[in-house]
Coordinates of C-alpha atoms in Angstrom, one line a residue:
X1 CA 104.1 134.3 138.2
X2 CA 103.4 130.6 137.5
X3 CA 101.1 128.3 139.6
X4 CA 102.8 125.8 140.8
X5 CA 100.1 123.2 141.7
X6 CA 99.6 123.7 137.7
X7 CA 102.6 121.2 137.2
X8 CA 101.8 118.8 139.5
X9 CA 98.1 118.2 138.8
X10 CA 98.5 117.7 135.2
X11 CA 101.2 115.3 136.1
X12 CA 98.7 113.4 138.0
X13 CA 95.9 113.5 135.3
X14 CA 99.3 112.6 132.8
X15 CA 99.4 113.4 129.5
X16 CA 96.3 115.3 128.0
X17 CA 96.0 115.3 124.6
X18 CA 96.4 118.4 122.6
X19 CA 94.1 120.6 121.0
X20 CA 95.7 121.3 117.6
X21 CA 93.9 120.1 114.4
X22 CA 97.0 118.3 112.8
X23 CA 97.0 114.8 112.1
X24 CA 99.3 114.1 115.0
X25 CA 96.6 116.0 117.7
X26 CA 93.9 114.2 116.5
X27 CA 95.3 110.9 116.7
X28 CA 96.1 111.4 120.4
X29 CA 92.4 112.7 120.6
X30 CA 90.7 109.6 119.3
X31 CA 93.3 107.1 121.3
X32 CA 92.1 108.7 124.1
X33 CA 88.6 108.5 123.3
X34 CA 88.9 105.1 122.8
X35 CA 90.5 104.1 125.9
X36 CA 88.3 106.0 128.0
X37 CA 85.2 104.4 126.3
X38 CA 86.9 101.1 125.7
X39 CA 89.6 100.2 127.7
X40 CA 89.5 101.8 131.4
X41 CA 90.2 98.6 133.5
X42 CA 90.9 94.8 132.4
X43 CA 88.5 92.4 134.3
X44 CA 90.5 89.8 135.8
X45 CA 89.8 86.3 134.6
X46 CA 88.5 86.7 131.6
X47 CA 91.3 89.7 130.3
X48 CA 88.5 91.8 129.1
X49 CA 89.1 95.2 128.8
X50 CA 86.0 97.2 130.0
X51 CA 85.1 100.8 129.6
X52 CA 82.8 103.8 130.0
X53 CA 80.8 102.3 127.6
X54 CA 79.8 99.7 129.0
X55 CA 79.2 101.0 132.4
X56 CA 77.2 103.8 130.9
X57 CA 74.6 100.8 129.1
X58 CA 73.7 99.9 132.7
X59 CA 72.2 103.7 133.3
X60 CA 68.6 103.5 131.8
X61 CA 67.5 105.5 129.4
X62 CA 70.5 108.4 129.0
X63 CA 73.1 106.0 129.1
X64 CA 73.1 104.4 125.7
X65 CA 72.8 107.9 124.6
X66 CA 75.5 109.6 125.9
X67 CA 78.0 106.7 124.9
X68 CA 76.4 106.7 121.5
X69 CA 77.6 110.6 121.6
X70 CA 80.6 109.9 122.6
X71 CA 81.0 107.6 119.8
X72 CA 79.9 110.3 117.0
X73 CA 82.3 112.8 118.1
X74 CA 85.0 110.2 117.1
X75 CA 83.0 110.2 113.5
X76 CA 83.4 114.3 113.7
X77 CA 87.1 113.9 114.5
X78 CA 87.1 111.9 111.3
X79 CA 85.2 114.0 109.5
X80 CA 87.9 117.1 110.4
X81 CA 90.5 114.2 108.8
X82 CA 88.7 114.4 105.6
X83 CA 87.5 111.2 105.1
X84 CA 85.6 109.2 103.2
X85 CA 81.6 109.2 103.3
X86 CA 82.2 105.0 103.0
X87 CA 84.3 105.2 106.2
X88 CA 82.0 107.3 107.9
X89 CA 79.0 105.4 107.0
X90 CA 80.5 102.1 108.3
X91 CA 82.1 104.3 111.5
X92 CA 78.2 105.0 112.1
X93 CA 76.9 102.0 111.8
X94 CA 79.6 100.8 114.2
X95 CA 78.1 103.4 116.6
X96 CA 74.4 103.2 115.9
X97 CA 74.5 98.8 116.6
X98 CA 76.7 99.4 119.6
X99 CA 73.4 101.9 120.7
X100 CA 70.5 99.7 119.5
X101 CA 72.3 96.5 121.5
X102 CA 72.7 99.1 124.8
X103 CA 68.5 99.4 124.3
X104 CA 68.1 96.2 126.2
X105 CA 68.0 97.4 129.9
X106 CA 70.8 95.9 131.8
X107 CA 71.0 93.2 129.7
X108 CA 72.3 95.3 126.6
X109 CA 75.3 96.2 128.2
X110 CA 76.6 92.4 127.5
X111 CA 76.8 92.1 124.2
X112 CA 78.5 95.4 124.4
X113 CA 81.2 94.1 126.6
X114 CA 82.0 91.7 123.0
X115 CA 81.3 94.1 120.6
X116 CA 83.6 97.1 120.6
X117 CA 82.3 99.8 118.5
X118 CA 84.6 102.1 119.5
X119 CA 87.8 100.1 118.9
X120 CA 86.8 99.5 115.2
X121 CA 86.1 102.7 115.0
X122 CA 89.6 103.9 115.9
X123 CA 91.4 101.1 113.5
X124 CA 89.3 102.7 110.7
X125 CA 90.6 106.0 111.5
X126 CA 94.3 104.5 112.0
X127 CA 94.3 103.1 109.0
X128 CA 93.4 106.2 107.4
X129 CA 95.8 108.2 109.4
X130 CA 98.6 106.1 108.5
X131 CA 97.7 106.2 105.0
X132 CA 97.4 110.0 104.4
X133 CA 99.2 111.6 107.0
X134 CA 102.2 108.7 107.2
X135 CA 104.2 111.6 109.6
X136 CA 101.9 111.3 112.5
X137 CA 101.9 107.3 112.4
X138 CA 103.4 106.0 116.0
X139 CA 105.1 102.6 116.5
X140 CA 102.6 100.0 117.9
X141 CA 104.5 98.3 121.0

């Protein structure tokens, strides 16, 4: 028998992305990643995009830290891709200024707001994508 509020709340949450290691998966993975860190709303006036990132710098102490986490589990997901220890390298450094500029309490989460870690991060792992496993490669609209 099937549960039929299983339909209807993953059509509120929308699409989740899948769990398979292919290429294809992972892309879907990271995108999400990225928009949840990077691009959750668009602050009006300024057409900034801002995301859990962000708002997570503001949290003393853990807060840095758990965005910075967040951040190396995209460097894992490229890691699984098999790619190079050059990419990774500059993927962490990405990571690891985005966390020493969330240090500065309150104020750190500023120069975040300008600085976007993640989305570098995921055009590095584009690239690659597109580059080694041309099949998963989507359309950019």
């Amino acid at each position: 028998m099937t549960d039929p509020v299983r339909p209807r709340a993953m059509a509120a949450i929308g699409k989740l992305p899948s769990l398979g290691r292919d290429a294809g998966s992972v892309r879907q993975r990271v995108e999400a990643m990225e928009h949840l860190l990077e691009g959750l709303v668009t602050i009006p006036g300024i057409n900034r995009k801002l995301g859990l990132d962000v708002i997570l710098d503001i949290v003393p102490v853990g807060g840095g830290a758990i965005a910075a986490a967040m951040g190396a589990w995209m460097i894992w997901e490229a890691r699984n891709l098999g790619m190079s220890r050059f990419q990774m390298a500059r993927m962490l450094g990405n990571v690891g200024l985005d966390f020493l500029l969330g240090l500065i309490p309150w104020i750190g989460a500023i120069p975040d707001l300008f600085f976007t870690s993640n989305s570098r991060n995921l055009k590095i792992i584009k690239r690659h994508l597109d580059r080694h496993h041309p099949a998963g490669a989507t359309l950019a609209g």
